Amino acid sequence: MWVKPSEVLLAHTLWETEKASIYFILQHRKGHGNSRGLSSLLVGTMDSIFDTKPPPYRILHQTPTSEVYYQIACSMTQQEILADWEWLLANVSETLGSFDKEDDITDFVKCKVESVLATTQEGHEVDDEDTKRFKATADKFSRIFCIGREEKLVNYYSCSFWKGKLPRQGWLYLSVNYCCFHALILGIETKLRFRWSDVIDVAKTNSLLFPDSIKVSTRDKDYYFSMFIRKNDTFSLMEQLIDLAMKSLIDDKRSYNEDKDLLNKLSKNVPKKASFLKRDLDARVQSEAYRVVFRLPSNEKLDGCIDCTLLTPFNKKHVVGRLFLSQNYICFDSRVRVKELVSLVLPLRDVKLVEKIENNATNSSLEKAIIITCANKINKSNFLFAQISDRDFLVDKISELLSRTNASMNEGLNGAGDENQLSAGSGDQWKCEPPLMTLFPLDVIPQVAKDQEKKEKEWELHFNIYGRGISMYKTTEVAKLVLEGIPDKLRMDIWMSFSGAANKKSMNHGYYRKMVDKALVQHSTANEEIERDLHRSLPEHPAFQNKVGINALRRILCAYALRNPNIGYCQAMNIVASVLLIYCSEEEAFWLLTTLCENLLPDYYNTRVIGAMVDQGILEILIAEYLPNLHVKIQHLGMIKMISLSWFLTIFLCVMPYESAVNVVDCFFYDGAKVIFMTALMILNWNEEDLLKCKDEGEAMQILADYLSGVYNDEGRGSIRNKSYDDQKRKMSIQTLIYQAYTKYGYISTGQIEQLRLKQRLKVVQEMEDNSEKNIIRCIIGDGYLSTVELKDLLSIVREEILSQKQPMPEKYDPSQQPYEYYQVEFEYFKLLFAALSPWGKGDQSEFIAERIFILFDENKDGYLNFKELVLAISLTATADPAQRLKLLYTIHLPPILRTVDMESPKRNEAGAEIASEATDFFDSIEADELSVAVESAPSYSFQKSFESQASIDSQTESIGESKSLSNLRNLVLSKDGKFNMKTVPKMTQPHFVTLWKNVYEIFQFQQEQETFHAIAEVGTLLFGMGDVSKKFFINRDESEDSLAAAAAACNSSTYLDVSPDKNGNPQTPSEILQWYITVDQFLASVLNSRPLVEFFSTRANISEGIEHFKNRRFSRLHSL
Amino acid sequence: MASNKKILLKVVILGDSGVGKTSLMNQYITKKFSNQYKATIGADFLTKELIVDDRAVTMQIWDTAGQERFQSLGVAFYRGADCCVLVFDVTAPNTFKSLDSWRDEFLIQASPREPENFPFVLLGNKVDLEPRGISTKRAQQWCQSKNNIPYFETSAKEALNVEQAFQCIARNALSQQNQNDDLYNEFPDQIKLSQPSKSSGSGDSCAC
């Protein structure tokens, strides 16, 4: 294969020359072929470290006097390289002689090779996701770490991993779910692998021991990586992957799905060095930032950006900045942030015209300009961008996007029309309410009315200059106005456009109505919870003392609960929603609530209130930074968590008088969540002195509660203001509070908050995982079979299995379920676990026993054991007291668990029956048959089959009786000494006992002690004897047609004679077989009398060790595949 | 703990959303009933000075959010509580059913030293309303099964039994505090903190 000529300085180290001409040499790499000396080992190491793995053959070009070699071809096979070599000699070598200068020769060769290369590569330029090189690495990755191909490698980096105090140079592989490292130095392999979801911390560190490294901590261990070429790149990718893992722990649906749209991206050719996934992830980061800055809907993807200037008509300037383009928006943001700050959002749906302006020689600032004309219901305006270096490309792209927007708009409108017609026909009529303040006006306070009017004028003035609605030029001017509080009448429009809710609304015509119609007729827990809180939202406002307000509130909350089942309804949303309804008409309020829940306060209201906890953690960090004295105190009081939850969840609406807090909401919709932090810091700052004097958390809370309820707003019209606002209670005006907050803490940026959220989310999610683990263990530890450590180990491997199976985890945190019910295993996995952990799992009978136990403990028959059942199933064979273990052993050999069809062929029963009198022989014969048993039994115990067929054969009544008897048997097994009435336990027939004893024998087959075997034989004989004794009570039967005939009968009747349940639900033992039986008492007594057997059944298995082995084996077994 | 010092009793009220926790607390403290309370977000609290068995005490009553998803966030409030008041709505059987989980959660989070002897008081609220979903007998049986928890049937709206119930709460809290000054396993993690000093001690002895 020809390659682009590249310089090679050291031609002979590591390589051996095979052939040579004047201008060319053919070499093969040392370590290939037959030589297996030290040098090959070294070369292997080098290749591993540098990830070179070069093709083992190459051709170099060199002119006699030059010291530089050029590599012109390489190959994986000798055959191919020889073909190239021949071609060179035939076509090139002769021509070279005609050149005078050696430089010319080299030029010619290079030229020639490149042209050959170009022709062969043409047509190869398929739009492939990943480069070949990357694919090869991805293959290697899945091979080394035994990870399936479906696990996608994102990127890989050269670095060293500190194993103890020694750095190992190797490769760090980052995939969607795993972090892996591999090194191969002088034949010593270092390999490690862990899941992102197990990471509890990641940090850049720099210590003497581990200089300049990245530290990744999991619950078990800290890992240090260093010597990165670009540490920050690696670090931020790690952070991003961890965050993805955390988010999917919060909510499964958000786990990573790759975005194929990226392939069709409209942008110019981006160099495709990194993997497709890496590019995808990078694009996500950029899009995310873009959406946050311009408040765009969450499916908006950044397409590209270009430097340009924007003509700002209000001050007649050309502002330097950058234009961003995505599917539905054109946005602009100024470069110089301080003085000429301006940003602009133009929805493509409003864009009517894009024109190029031809070069105007007199005015260079208008070079390469375009004018975008936007029009919507409110106004029409032009926006002039200039100095766009790649104007034609931009215009093409905008027009392409526009054509798509129009198409989709038409679709949307048509759909909406249908909806309206449909809902008009449906029974319950309702209409969207206008802002409730217009329906329920409060008493007019002259001064307030005047203030409001004055403000409205100021805003109108601003609109005239800067435009209104979404496409307003946003400058520091508007920020000033917002800080002073938005006048009531304008709140809706301004909130809608600043928060980005207007974007959502305009893209979803008819959506709200549809959701409401659907939500109101359904019954759900969310709806019940909402109903309870409707009158407890903003009871002080007359609108909510009336059906009109209550109904509107019900509609938006129920519609939202339906829209987002991850949240459903969370208390606090009712308070926020009711305030929104006061100022906004119903549909607008719904979209504001949506934006608030999904964009501005992510995860706040979900079932575990994670977002609010994350932000509380951030507040604590900020307090530590800005109010260090108070931080010490607050930590001592342990109070920050209690006070701030309501601040965050309701944006102060339930802690301050709402007409004051609504000013915070103004800023919040303009500036995002950072406003809550700034305000919170300011409130604490203001009360620092008093708080420092507090003796307990109650006092501190009282101080803050008093202060907050005393935040007044003389410009607002609230109902409380008139009644309970005496002068003594007035602490501070909301305007001052906000102004101060901005002055003191205004530099806290959204980016900073986002960065902190990343870290804090990791912490909170992992704490929750820890807690849920603790909860599970607490639920189970009471059973007393396994220790905490053992449970932890077991849980961790079950968890790993569930994660790697990518099983759809059932809806988490359903209150009616116990925490351990989310962790469940199938039979296939149980079988492996059982074999690894249980002392009964060592022989051939392991699977047989595992299956019986599985049936016994799978209470709901769903084919899964939940974690509690799993623990029982394993520990009752491994750690329970001997009597319990023996009861289990007895039980699993009773019908319906051990059915007649499960037992061996008639032949075996015959044998058993005949030799019953001579026990020793009996055991010998079993030994002899052992192999055949294993062969026969293996296929017939295929679990799923028998499970299904059983279900299908069973008539309804039988299966009820069966499950009743199963639960009875479970109770027997679980009962500890004495409590259970042994009389109700079914007796065991001979064929069942034969199977049981055979299994006992096999359980012991790895025991070497002669004494043990002797004991088994002895006890077996004894029990057989007992069975015979009981037989003698059935005198009316002839001796000759005893057990043999009975056994035969039992085997012929493949369905059960034996499942007609008695009143306890236990299958009655049919009378024909009753001739030979033993009872559970007899069984226990006999076995417990034999010392070696008791010893075996009372030895506590080392579960943790077993788990450790199991883990290692799985890792290496997969490895060998 | 010096006995002449003013005694602070911390009482936590738990129960499902909408059973009337806030109303009960406010009825007891302000002697008023209002149907204008907002749903409690996070937690709320009020204090009351009173005399119990001739001793002046300050009772600090913590009112909590009842919605399921806030249940696990209660840790901060539970620690150091002297008495836990469980509330259910006698007309809503579901609120009775979840008492067990509230009690368990409290014991887990607060981890008092003797969980089985920790003072709980059960209030069946809204007895002014019909129809009854949970009979007195059933509630009493539950109380008996939990080591004889005192039970009161109250109506925050009609101020029925509220005073008596809180008297009992105060007395139980106080007696508990007297009996056992150190009710809690203070910071179970403390053991870990003392470990380094131990190891440094052994290091010293080696040096000697």
PDB file of C-alpha atoms in Angstrom, chain A residues 1008-1087:
ATOM      1  CA  GLN A1008     -11.788 -36.239  49.842  1.00  0.00           C
ATOM      2  CA  GLU A1009     -12.512 -37.618  53.288  1.00  0.00           C
ATOM      3  CA  GLN A1010     -13.267 -41.279  53.278  1.00  0.00           C
ATOM      4  CA  GLU A1011     -15.087 -40.787  56.519  1.00  0.00           C
ATOM      5  CA  THR A1012     -17.583 -38.460  54.936  1.00  0.00           C
ATOM      6  CA  PHE A1013     -18.559 -40.905  52.275  1.00  0.00           C
ATOM      7  CA  HIS A1014     -18.948 -43.502  54.871  1.00  0.00           C
ATOM      8  CA  ALA A1015     -21.258 -41.224  56.807  1.00  0.00           C
ATOM      9  CA  ILE A1016     -23.368 -40.493  53.766  1.00  0.00           C
ATOM     10  CA  ALA A1017     -23.749 -44.148  53.071  1.00  0.00           C
ATOM     11  CA  GLU A1018     -24.676 -44.818  56.661  1.00  0.00           C
ATOM     12  CA  VAL A1019     -27.291 -42.119  56.897  1.00  0.00           C
ATOM     13  CA  GLY A1020     -28.696 -43.081  53.531  1.00  0.00           C
ATOM     14  CA  THR A1021     -29.117 -46.657  54.662  1.00  0.00           C
ATOM     15  CA  LEU A1022     -30.725 -45.521  57.842  1.00  0.00           C
ATOM     16  CA  LEU A1023     -33.263 -43.380  56.026  1.00  0.00           C
ATOM     17  CA  PHE A1024     -34.034 -46.117  53.603  1.00  0.00           C
ATOM     18  CA  GLY A1025     -34.647 -48.329  56.538  1.00  0.00           C
ATOM     19  CA  MET A1026     -37.041 -45.828  58.035  1.00  0.00           C
ATOM     20  CA  GLY A1027     -38.906 -45.586  54.774  1.00  0.00           C
ATOM     21  CA  ASP A1028     -39.262 -49.339  54.770  1.00  0.00           C
ATOM     22  CA  VAL A1029     -40.537 -49.346  58.315  1.00  0.00           C
ATOM     23  CA  SER A1030     -43.309 -46.962  57.453  1.00  0.00           C
ATOM     24  CA  LYS A1031     -44.107 -49.125  54.491  1.00  0.00           C
ATOM     25  CA  LYS A1032     -44.907 -51.994  56.775  1.00  0.00           C
ATOM     26  CA  PHE A1033     -47.939 -50.162  58.089  1.00  0.00           C
ATOM     27  CA  PHE A1034     -49.613 -50.674  54.771  1.00  0.00           C
ATOM     28  CA  ILE A1035     -50.313 -54.294  55.323  1.00  0.00           C
ATOM     29  CA  ASN A1036     -53.163 -54.673  52.932  1.00  0.00           C
ATOM     30  CA  ARG A1037     -50.772 -54.520  50.045  1.00  0.00           C
ATOM     31  CA  ASP A1038     -48.820 -57.422  48.750  1.00  0.00           C
ATOM     32  CA  GLU A1039     -45.085 -57.219  49.365  1.00  0.00           C
ATOM     33  CA  SER A1040     -44.285 -58.175  45.804  1.00  0.00           C
ATOM     34  CA  GLU A1041     -45.813 -55.174  44.126  1.00  0.00           C
ATOM     35  CA  ASP A1042     -44.088 -52.740  46.412  1.00  0.00           C
ATOM     36  CA  SER A1043     -41.947 -49.812  45.557  1.00  0.00           C
ATOM     37  CA  LEU A1044     -40.937 -51.081  42.164  1.00  0.00           C
ATOM     38  CA  ALA A1045     -44.439 -50.979  40.827  1.00  0.00           C
ATOM     39  CA  ALA A1046     -45.153 -47.742  42.616  1.00  0.00           C
ATOM     40  CA  ALA A1047     -42.122 -46.093  41.177  1.00  0.00           C
ATOM     41  CA  ALA A1048     -43.036 -47.273  37.728  1.00  0.00           C
ATOM     42  CA  ALA A1049     -46.547 -45.938  38.158  1.00  0.00           C
ATOM     43  CA  ALA A1050     -45.233 -42.617  39.298  1.00  0.00           C
ATOM     44  CA  CYS A1051     -43.018 -42.327  36.277  1.00  0.00           C
ATOM     45  CA  ASN A1052     -45.633 -43.295  33.774  1.00  0.00           C
ATOM     46  CA  SER A1053     -48.047 -40.720  34.968  1.00  0.00           C
ATOM     47  CA  SER A1054     -46.124 -37.772  33.705  1.00  0.00           C
ATOM     48  CA  THR A1055     -48.571 -35.203  34.950  1.00  0.00           C
ATOM     49  CA  TYR A1056     -49.090 -35.191  38.583  1.00  0.00           C
ATOM     50  CA  LEU A1057     -51.280 -37.414  40.515  1.00  0.00           C
ATOM     51  CA  ASP A1058     -49.718 -35.652  43.363  1.00  0.00           C
ATOM     52  CA  VAL A1059     -50.982 -32.130  43.101  1.00  0.00           C
ATOM     53  CA  SER A1060     -54.436 -32.311  44.469  1.00  0.00           C
ATOM     54  CA  PRO A1061     -53.863 -29.969  47.365  1.00  0.00           C
ATOM     55  CA  ASP A1062     -55.040 -30.574  50.877  1.00  0.00           C
ATOM     56  CA  LYS A1063     -56.472 -27.827  52.952  1.00  0.00           C
ATOM     57  CA  ASN A1064     -53.057 -26.365  53.667  1.00  0.00           C
ATOM     58  CA  GLY A1065     -52.320 -26.127  50.036  1.00  0.00           C
ATOM     59  CA  ASN A1066     -49.847 -28.954  50.334  1.00  0.00           C
ATOM     60  CA  PRO A1067     -50.095 -31.570  47.703  1.00  0.00           C
ATOM     61  CA  GLN A1068     -51.532 -34.673  49.170  1.00  0.00           C
ATOM     62  CA  THR A1069     -49.381 -37.641  48.733  1.00  0.00           C
ATOM     63  CA  PRO A1070     -51.302 -40.172  46.689  1.00  0.00           C
ATOM     64  CA  SER A1071     -51.975 -43.340  48.528  1.00  0.00           C
ATOM     65  CA  GLU A1072     -50.268 -45.711  46.102  1.00  0.00           C
ATOM     66  CA  ILE A1073     -46.916 -44.172  46.772  1.00  0.00           C
ATOM     67  CA  LEU A1074     -47.471 -43.793  50.450  1.00  0.00           C
ATOM     68  CA  GLN A1075     -46.091 -47.220  50.988  1.00  0.00           C
ATOM     69  CA  TRP A1076     -42.598 -45.866  51.351  1.00  0.00           C
ATOM     70  CA  TYR A1077     -42.010 -42.503  52.937  1.00  0.00           C
ATOM     71  CA  ILE A1078     -39.896 -40.536  55.301  1.00  0.00           C
ATOM     72  CA  THR A1079     -40.810 -37.347  57.117  1.00  0.00           C
ATOM     73  CA  VAL A1080     -38.856 -34.167  57.426  1.00  0.00           C
ATOM     74  CA  ASP A1081     -38.306 -34.915  61.113  1.00  0.00           C
ATOM     75  CA  GLN A1082     -36.750 -38.226  60.315  1.00  0.00           C
ATOM     76  CA  PHE A1083     -34.611 -36.649  57.662  1.00  0.00           C
ATOM     77  CA  LEU A1084     -33.344 -33.894  59.935  1.00  0.00           C
ATOM     78  CA  ALA A1085     -32.736 -36.193  62.858  1.00  0.00           C
ATOM     79  CA  SER A1086     -30.801 -38.714  60.841  1.00  0.00           C
ATOM     80  CA  VAL A1087     -28.567 -36.265  59.080  1.00  0.00           C
TER      81      VAL A1087
END
